[in-house]
Short mmCIF file of C-alpha atoms and ligand atoms in Angstrom, two decimals:
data_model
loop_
_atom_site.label_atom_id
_atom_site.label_comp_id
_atom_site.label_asym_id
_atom_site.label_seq_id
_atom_site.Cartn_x
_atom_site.Cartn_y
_atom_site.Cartn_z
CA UNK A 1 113.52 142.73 227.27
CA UNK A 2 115.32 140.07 228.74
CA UNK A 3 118.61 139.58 228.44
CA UNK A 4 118.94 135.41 230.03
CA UNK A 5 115.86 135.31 227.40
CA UNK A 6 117.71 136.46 224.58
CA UNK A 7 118.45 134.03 221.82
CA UNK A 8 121.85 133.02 221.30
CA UNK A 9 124.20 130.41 219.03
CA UNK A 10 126.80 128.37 220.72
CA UNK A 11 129.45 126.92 218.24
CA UNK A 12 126.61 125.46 215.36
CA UNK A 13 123.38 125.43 217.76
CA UNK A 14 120.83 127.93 218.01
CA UNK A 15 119.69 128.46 221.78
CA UNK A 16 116.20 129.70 222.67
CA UNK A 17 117.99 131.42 225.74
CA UNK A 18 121.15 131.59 228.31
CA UNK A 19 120.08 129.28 230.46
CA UNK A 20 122.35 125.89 230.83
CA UNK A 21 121.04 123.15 232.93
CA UNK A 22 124.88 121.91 234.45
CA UNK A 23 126.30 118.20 234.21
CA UNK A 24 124.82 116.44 237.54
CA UNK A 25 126.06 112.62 237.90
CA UNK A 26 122.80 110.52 238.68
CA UNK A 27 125.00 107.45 239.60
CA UNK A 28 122.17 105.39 238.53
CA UNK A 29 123.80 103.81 235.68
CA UNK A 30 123.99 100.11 235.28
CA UNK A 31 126.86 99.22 233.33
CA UNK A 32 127.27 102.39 231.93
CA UNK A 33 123.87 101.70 230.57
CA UNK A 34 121.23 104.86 230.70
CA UNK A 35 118.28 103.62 232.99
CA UNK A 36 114.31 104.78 233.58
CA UNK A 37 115.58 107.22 236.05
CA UNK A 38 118.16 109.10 233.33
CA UNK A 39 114.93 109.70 230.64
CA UNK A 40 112.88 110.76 234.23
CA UNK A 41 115.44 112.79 235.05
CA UNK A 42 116.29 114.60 231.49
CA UNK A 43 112.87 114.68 230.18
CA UNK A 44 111.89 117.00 233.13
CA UNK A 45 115.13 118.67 232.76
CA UNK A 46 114.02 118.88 229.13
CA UNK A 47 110.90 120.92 230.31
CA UNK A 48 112.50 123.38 232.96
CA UNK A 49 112.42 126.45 230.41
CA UNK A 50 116.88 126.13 230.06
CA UNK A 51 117.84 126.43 226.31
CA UNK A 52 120.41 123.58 226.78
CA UNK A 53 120.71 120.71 228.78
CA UNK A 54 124.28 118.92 229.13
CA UNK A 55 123.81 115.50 230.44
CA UNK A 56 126.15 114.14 233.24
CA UNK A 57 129.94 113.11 232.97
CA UNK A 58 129.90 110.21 231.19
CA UNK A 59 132.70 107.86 231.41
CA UNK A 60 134.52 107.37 227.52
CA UNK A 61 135.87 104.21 229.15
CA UNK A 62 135.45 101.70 231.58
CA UNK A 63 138.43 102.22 233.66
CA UNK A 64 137.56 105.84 233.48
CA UNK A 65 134.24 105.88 235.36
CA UNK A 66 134.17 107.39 238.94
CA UNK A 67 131.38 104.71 240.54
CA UNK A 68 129.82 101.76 239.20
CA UNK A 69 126.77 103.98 238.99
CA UNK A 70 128.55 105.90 236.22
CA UNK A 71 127.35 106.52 232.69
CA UNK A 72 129.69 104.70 229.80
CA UNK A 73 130.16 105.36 226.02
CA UNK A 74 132.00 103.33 225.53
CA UNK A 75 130.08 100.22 224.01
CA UNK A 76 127.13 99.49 221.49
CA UNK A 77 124.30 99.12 224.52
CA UNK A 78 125.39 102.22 225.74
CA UNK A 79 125.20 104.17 223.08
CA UNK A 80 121.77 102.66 222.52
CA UNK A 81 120.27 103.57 225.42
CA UNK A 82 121.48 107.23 225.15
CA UNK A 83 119.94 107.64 221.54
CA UNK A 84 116.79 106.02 222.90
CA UNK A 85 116.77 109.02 225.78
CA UNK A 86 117.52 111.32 223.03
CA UNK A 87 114.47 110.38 220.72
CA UNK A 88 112.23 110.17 223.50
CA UNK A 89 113.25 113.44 225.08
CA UNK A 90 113.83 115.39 222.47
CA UNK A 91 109.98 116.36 221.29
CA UNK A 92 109.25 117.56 224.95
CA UNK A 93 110.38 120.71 224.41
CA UNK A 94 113.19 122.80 221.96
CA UNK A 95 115.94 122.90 224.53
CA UNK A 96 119.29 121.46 223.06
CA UNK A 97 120.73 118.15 224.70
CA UNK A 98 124.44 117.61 225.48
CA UNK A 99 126.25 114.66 226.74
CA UNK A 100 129.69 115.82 229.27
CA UNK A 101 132.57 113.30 228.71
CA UNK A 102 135.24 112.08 231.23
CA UNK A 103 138.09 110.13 232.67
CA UNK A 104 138.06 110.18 236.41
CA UNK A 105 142.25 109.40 236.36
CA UNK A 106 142.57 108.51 240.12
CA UNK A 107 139.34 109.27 241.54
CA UNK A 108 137.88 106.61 239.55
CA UNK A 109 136.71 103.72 241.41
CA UNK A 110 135.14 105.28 244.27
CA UNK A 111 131.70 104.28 246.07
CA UNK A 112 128.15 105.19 244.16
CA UNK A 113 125.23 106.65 244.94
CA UNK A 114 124.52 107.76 248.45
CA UNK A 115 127.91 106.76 249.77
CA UNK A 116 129.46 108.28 246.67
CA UNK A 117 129.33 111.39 248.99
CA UNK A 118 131.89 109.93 251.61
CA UNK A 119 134.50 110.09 248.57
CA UNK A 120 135.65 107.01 249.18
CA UNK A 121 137.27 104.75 247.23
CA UNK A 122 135.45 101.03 246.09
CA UNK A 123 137.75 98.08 247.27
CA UNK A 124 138.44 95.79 244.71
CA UNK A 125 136.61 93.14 246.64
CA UNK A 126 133.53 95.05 246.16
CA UNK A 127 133.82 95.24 242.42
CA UNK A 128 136.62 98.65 242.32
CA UNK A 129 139.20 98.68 239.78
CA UNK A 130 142.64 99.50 239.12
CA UNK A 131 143.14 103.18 238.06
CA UNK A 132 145.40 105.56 236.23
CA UNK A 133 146.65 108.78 236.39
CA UNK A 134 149.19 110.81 235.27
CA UNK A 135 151.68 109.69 238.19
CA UNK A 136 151.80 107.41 241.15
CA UNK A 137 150.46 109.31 243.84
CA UNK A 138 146.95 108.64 244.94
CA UNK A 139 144.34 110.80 245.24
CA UNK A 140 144.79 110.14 249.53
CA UNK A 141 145.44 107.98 252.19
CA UNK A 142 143.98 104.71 251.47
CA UNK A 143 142.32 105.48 248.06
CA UNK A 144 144.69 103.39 245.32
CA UNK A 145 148.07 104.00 244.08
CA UNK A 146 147.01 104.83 240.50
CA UNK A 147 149.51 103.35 237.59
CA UNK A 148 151.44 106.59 235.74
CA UNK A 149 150.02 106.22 232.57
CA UNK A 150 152.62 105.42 229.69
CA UNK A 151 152.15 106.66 226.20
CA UNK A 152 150.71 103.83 224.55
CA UNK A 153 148.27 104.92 227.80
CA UNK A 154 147.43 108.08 226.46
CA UNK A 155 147.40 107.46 223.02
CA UNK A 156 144.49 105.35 224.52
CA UNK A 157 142.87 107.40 226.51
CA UNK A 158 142.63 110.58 223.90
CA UNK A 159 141.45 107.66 221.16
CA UNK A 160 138.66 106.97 223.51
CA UNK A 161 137.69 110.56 223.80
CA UNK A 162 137.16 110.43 219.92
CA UNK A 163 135.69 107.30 219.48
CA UNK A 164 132.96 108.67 222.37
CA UNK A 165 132.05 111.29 220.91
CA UNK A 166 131.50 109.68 217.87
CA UNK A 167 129.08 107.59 219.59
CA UNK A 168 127.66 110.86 220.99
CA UNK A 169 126.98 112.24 217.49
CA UNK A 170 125.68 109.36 216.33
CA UNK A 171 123.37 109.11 219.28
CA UNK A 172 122.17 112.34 218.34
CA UNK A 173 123.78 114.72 221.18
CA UNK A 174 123.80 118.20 219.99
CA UNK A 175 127.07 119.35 222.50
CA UNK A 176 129.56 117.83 223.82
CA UNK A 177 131.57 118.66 226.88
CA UNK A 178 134.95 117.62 227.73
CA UNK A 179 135.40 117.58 231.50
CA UNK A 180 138.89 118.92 232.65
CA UNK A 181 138.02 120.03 236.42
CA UNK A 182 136.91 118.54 238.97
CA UNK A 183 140.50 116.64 240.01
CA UNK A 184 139.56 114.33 237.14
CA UNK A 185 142.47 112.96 234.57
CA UNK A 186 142.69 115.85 232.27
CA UNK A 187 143.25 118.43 235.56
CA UNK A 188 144.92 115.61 236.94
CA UNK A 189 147.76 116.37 234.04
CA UNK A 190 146.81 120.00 233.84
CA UNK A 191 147.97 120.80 238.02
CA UNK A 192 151.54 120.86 238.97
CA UNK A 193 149.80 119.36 242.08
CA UNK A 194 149.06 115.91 240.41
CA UNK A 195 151.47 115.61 237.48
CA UNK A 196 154.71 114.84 238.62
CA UNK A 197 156.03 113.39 234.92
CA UNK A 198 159.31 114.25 233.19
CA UNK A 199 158.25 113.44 229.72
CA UNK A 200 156.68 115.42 227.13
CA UNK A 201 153.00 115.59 229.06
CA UNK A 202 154.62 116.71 232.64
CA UNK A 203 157.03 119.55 233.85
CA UNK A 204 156.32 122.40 232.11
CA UNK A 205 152.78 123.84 231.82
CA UNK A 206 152.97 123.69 228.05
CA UNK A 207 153.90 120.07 228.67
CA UNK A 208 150.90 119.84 231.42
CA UNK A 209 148.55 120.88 228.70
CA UNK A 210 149.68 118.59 225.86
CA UNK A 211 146.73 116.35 226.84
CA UNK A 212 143.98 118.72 227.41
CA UNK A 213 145.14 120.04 223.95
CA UNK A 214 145.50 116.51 222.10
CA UNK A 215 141.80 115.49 223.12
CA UNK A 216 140.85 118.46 221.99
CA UNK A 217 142.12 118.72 218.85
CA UNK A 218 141.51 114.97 218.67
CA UNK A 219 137.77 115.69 219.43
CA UNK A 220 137.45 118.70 217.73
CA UNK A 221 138.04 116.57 214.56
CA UNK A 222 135.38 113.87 215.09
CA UNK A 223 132.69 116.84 216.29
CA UNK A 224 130.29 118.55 213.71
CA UNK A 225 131.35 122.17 213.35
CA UNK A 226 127.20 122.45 213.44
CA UNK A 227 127.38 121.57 216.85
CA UNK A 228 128.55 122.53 219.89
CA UNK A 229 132.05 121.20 221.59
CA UNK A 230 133.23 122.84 224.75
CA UNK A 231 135.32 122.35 228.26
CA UNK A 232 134.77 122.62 231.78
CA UNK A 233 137.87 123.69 233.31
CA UNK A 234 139.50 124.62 236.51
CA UNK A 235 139.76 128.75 237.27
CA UNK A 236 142.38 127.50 240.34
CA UNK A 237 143.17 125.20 242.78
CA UNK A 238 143.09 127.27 245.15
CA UNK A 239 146.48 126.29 246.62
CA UNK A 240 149.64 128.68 246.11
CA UNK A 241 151.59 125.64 244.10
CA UNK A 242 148.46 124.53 242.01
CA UNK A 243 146.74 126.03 238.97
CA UNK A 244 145.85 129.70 239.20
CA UNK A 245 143.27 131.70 236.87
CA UNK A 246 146.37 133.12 234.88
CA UNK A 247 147.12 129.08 233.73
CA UNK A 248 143.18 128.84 232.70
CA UNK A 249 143.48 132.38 230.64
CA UNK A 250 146.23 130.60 228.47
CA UNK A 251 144.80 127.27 228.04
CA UNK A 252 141.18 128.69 227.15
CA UNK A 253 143.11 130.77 224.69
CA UNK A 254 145.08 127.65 223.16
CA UNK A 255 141.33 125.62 223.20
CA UNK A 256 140.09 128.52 221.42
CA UNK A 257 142.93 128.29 218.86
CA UNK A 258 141.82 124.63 218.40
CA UNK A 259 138.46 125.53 217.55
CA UNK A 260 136.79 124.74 220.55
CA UNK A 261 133.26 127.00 220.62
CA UNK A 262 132.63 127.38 224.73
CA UNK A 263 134.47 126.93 228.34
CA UNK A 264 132.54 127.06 231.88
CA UNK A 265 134.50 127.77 234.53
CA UNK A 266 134.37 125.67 237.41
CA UNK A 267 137.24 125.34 240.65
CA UNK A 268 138.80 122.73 242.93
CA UNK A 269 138.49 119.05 243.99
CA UNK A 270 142.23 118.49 242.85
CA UNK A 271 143.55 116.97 246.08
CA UNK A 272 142.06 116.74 249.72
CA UNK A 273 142.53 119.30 252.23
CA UNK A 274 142.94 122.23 250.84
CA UNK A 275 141.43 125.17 252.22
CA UNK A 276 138.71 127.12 249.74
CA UNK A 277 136.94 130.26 250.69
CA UNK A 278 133.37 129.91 251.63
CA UNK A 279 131.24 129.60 248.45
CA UNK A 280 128.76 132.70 248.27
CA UNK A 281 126.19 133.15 245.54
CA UNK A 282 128.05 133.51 242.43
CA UNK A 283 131.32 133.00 243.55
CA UNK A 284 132.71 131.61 240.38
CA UNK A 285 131.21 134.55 237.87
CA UNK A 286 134.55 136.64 237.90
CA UNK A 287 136.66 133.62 236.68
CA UNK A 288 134.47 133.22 233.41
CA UNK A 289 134.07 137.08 232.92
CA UNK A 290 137.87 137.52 233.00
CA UNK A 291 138.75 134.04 230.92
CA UNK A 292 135.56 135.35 228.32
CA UNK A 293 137.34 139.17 228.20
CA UNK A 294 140.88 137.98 227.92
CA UNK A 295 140.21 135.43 225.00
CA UNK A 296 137.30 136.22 223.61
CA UNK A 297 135.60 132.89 224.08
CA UNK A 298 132.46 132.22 225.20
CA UNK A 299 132.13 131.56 228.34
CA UNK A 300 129.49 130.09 231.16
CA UNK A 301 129.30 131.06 234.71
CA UNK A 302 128.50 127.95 237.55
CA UNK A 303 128.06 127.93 240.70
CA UNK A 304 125.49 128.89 243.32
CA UNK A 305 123.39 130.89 241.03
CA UNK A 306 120.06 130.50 241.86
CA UNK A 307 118.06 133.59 241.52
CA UNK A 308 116.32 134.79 238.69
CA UNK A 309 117.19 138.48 238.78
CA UNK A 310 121.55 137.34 239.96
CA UNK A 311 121.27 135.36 236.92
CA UNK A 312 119.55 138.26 234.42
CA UNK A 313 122.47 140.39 236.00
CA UNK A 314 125.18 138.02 235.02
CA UNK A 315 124.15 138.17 231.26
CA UNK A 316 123.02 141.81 231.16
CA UNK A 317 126.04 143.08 232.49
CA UNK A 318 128.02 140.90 229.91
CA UNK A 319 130.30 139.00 232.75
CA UNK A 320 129.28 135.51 231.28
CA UNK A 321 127.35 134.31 227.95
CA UNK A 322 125.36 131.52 229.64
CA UNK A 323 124.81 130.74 233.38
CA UNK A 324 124.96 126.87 233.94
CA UNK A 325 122.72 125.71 236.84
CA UNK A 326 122.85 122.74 238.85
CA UNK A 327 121.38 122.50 242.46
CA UNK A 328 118.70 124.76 241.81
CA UNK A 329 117.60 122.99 238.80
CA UNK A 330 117.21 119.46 240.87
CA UNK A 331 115.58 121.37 243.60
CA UNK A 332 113.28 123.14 240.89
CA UNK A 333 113.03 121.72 237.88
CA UNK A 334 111.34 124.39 236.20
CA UNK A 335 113.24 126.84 237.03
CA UNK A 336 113.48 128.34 234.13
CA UNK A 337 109.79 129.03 233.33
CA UNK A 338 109.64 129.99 236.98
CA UNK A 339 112.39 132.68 236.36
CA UNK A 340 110.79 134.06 232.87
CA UNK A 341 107.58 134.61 235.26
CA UNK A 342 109.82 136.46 237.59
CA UNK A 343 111.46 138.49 235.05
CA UNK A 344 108.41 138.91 233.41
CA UNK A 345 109.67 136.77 229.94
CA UNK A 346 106.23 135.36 227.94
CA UNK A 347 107.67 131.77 226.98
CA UNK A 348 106.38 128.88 225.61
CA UNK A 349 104.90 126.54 228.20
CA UNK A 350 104.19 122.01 227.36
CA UNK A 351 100.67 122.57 227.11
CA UNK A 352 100.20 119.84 229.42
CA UNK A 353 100.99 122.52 231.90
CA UNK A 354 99.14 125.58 230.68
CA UNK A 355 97.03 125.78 232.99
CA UNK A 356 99.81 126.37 235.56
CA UNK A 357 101.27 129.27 233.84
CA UNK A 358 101.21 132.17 236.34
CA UNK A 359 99.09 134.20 234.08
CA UNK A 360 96.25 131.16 233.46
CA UNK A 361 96.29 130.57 237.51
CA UNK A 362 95.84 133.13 239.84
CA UNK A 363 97.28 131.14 242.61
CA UNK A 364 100.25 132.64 241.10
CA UNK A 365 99.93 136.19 242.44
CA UNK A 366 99.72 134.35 246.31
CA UNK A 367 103.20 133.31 245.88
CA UNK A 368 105.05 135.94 243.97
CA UNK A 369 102.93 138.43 244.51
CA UNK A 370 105.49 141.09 242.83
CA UNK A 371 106.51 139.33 239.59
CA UNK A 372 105.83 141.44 236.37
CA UNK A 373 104.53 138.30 234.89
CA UNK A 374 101.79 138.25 236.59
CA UNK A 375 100.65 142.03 237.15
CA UNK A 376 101.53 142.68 233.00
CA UNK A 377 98.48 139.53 232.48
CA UNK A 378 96.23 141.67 234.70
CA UNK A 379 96.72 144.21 232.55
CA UNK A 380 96.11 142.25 229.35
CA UNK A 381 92.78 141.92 227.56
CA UNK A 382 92.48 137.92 228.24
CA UNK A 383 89.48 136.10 227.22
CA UNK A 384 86.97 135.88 229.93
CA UNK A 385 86.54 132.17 229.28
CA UNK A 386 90.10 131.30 230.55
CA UNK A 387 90.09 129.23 233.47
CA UNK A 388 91.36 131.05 236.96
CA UNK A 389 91.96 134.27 234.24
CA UNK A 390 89.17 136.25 236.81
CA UNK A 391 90.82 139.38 237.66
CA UNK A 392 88.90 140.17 240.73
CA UNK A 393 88.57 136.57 242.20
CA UNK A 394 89.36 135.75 245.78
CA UNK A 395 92.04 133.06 246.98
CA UNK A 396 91.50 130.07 244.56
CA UNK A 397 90.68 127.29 247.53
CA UNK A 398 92.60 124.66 248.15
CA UNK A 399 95.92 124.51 246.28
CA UNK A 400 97.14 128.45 247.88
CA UNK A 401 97.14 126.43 251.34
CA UNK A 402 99.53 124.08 250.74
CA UNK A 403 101.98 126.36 248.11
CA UNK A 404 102.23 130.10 249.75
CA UNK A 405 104.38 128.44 252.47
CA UNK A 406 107.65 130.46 252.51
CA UNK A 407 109.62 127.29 252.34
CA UNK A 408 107.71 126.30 249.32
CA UNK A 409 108.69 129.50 247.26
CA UNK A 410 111.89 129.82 245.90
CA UNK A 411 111.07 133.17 243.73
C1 FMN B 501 124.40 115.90 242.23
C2 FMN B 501 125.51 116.64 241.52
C3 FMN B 501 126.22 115.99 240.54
C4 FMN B 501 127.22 116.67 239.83
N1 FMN B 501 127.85 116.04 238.78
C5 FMN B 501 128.66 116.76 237.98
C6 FMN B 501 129.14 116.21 236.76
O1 FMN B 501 128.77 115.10 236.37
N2 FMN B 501 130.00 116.96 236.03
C7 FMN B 501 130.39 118.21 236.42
O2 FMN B 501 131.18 118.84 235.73
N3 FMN B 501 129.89 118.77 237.53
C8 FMN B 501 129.03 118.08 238.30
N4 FMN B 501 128.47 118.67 239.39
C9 FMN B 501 128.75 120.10 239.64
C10 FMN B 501 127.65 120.96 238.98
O3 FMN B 501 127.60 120.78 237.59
C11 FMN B 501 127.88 122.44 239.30
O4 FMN B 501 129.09 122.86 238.71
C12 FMN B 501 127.94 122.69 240.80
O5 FMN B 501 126.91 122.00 241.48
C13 FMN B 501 127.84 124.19 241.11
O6 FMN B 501 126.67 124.73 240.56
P1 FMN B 501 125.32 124.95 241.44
O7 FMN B 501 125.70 125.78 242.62
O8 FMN B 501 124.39 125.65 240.50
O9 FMN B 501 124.85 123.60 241.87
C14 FMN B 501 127.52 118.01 240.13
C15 FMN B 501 126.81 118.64 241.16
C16 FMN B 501 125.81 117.98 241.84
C17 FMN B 501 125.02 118.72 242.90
#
């Protein structure tokens, strides 16, 4: 028995199993506008064997986007487009699909796509825009002096947080996620790094949370109790002034208060050049497992997990309730029916792809030679008709050539 393949609810949904595929920008928006490549993109997503999907941050307004390339909800053609994806996506397979919301603050306006990854900012003459944060200091050296937001501002901004997910509902997202990492506006207000404000939102860290906690409780109104609403939040900033894992205990605690049904646990990006230990495999696990024992919420681990059995461990052990995965979902997008073969989990498969399954295709056994999967359908009284299902054949020609590379096999 599996433990990531163990059935769980989150908030109002049902979940097939613990696997999360995580929020990955595509920055392949037009106008905020879902394109081809976002239903390409999800729909495959929708088939990697993960019980939920959350689909990337998603800008709830203009201003708030972090490239040009950015997803919007913001207007009617937006929304549009996103409940198209959802109807078309949604019979692939019974994963849940959620939608991750944000305001960029002062890293908004930066280059998209491939340049995106240079971090640098878009000059207004090349279609940029002025941005906001919490005070005047930019983000760095020649990105834009954002304006402090006032409080007509962030009355705004936490209306727009509402009013988007709103549009998610109606678009037919089952989860919504409220991004507060990252360096983005909410963490922006959240770090004693970034939020240098004497009013009511600035100073102290109750006052540094007032925001987080508004949209919240301003979301938390708007979303369907039969749903699922959580954050992604920063476990530190891994500088000795910034936000430590102590400040993410309490304000997990205060979300949970609010009603809020999950956090993941995520780290950094608040301001340039500070120093953060080498990232290992799993290196972010402990922060959810203490924030999930301390407050009883549930909690997902990210970051660099990538292997089946690290990722069994993680939910077996109890340290985290889900495991979100990112890079190794892009790399292999079914990941997730590649780690139920590993772990020896029967699920469902599209049938479009049956014949792939490790214990239809012998092939299988070339690449992971050891997986339970495949050794417990040797075992099992298959038809004899099944195609490949020949215990005692040779190398199936052909297609073993080209996949038993080791660079090819990620189990
Ligand atoms: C291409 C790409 C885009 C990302 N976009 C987002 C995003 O939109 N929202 C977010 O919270 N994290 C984003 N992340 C971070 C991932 O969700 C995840 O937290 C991070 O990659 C660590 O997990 P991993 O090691 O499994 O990739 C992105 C990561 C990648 C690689």
């Amino acid at each position: 028995m599996s433990a990531l393949f163990s059935p769980a609810r989150l908030g109002g949904l049902q979940l097939n199993n613990r696997i999360v595929v995580s929020p990955m920008c595509q920055y392949s928006a037009r106008d905020g506008i879902a394109q081809p490549w976002h239903l390409i993109h999800i729909g495959n997503l929708m088939m990697s064997g993960a019980g939920l999907v959350i689909m990337e941050a998603t800008g709830v307004d203009a201003q708030g986007r972090g490239t040009l390339g950015c997803l919007g909800l913001y207007s009617d053609a937006q929304e549009e487009a996103l409940a198209e994806l959802v109807r078309q996506v949604r019979p692939l397979s019974s994963a849940k699909i959620g939608i991750q919301l944000q305001h960029a603050g002062r890293k908004a306006s930066t280059r998209s796509i491939a340049e995106r990854w240079k971090g640098e900012p878009l000059p207004m003459d090349e279609g940029g825009w002025p941005v906001c944060g919490p005070s005047s200091e930019p983000f760095d050296k020649d990105w834009q002096v954002p304006q402090a937001m006032s409080h007509a501002d962030i009355g705004r901004i936490i209306d727009s947080f509402a009013a988007a997910a709103v549009r998610a509902d109606r678009a037919g997202f089952d989860l919504v996620e409220i991004h507060a990492a990252h360096g983005y506006l909410i963490h922006q207000f959240l770090s004693p790094l970034t939020n240098r404000r004497e009013d009511a939102y600035g100073g102290s860290p109750e006052n540094r949370m007032r925001l987080a906690l508004e949209i919240a409780t301003a979301v938390r109104a708007v979303w369907s109790q039969e749903k699922a609403l959580g954050f992604r939040l920063t476990s530190t900033d891994w500088h000795e002034d910034g936000l430590t894992l102590d400040d993410a205990v309490v304000l997990a605690g205060k979300l949970k208060a609010i009603g809020i049904d999950y956090c993941v646990m995520s780290a950094g990006n608040i301001a340039p050049g500070i120093k953060i230990p080498p990232a290992s495999p799993g290196h972010q696990v402990d922060f959810a497992t203490r924030v999930g024992r301390e407050t009883g919420l549930t909690v997902m681990a990210v970051g660099m997990i990538g292997q089946p059995k690290e990722a069994e461990a993680i939910i077996a052990e109890g340290r985290a309730d889900f495991v979100a995965i990112g890079r190794a979902m892009l790399d292999d997008p079914r990941w997730g029916l590649h780690a139920a073969a590993a772990l020896g989990v029967d699920v469902d498969y599209p049938p479009q792809y049956l014949r792939a399954r490790p214990n239809n295709w012998t092939g299988y056994r070339h690449i992971h030679p050891e997986t339970p999967h495949f050794q417990a359908s040797r075992q099992a009284d298959r038809p004899a008709s099944m195609l490949w299902d020949r215990p005692d054949d040779g190398p199936q020609p052909a297609t073993e050539e080209v996949v038993v590379s080791p660079k090819t096999s990620r189990l």
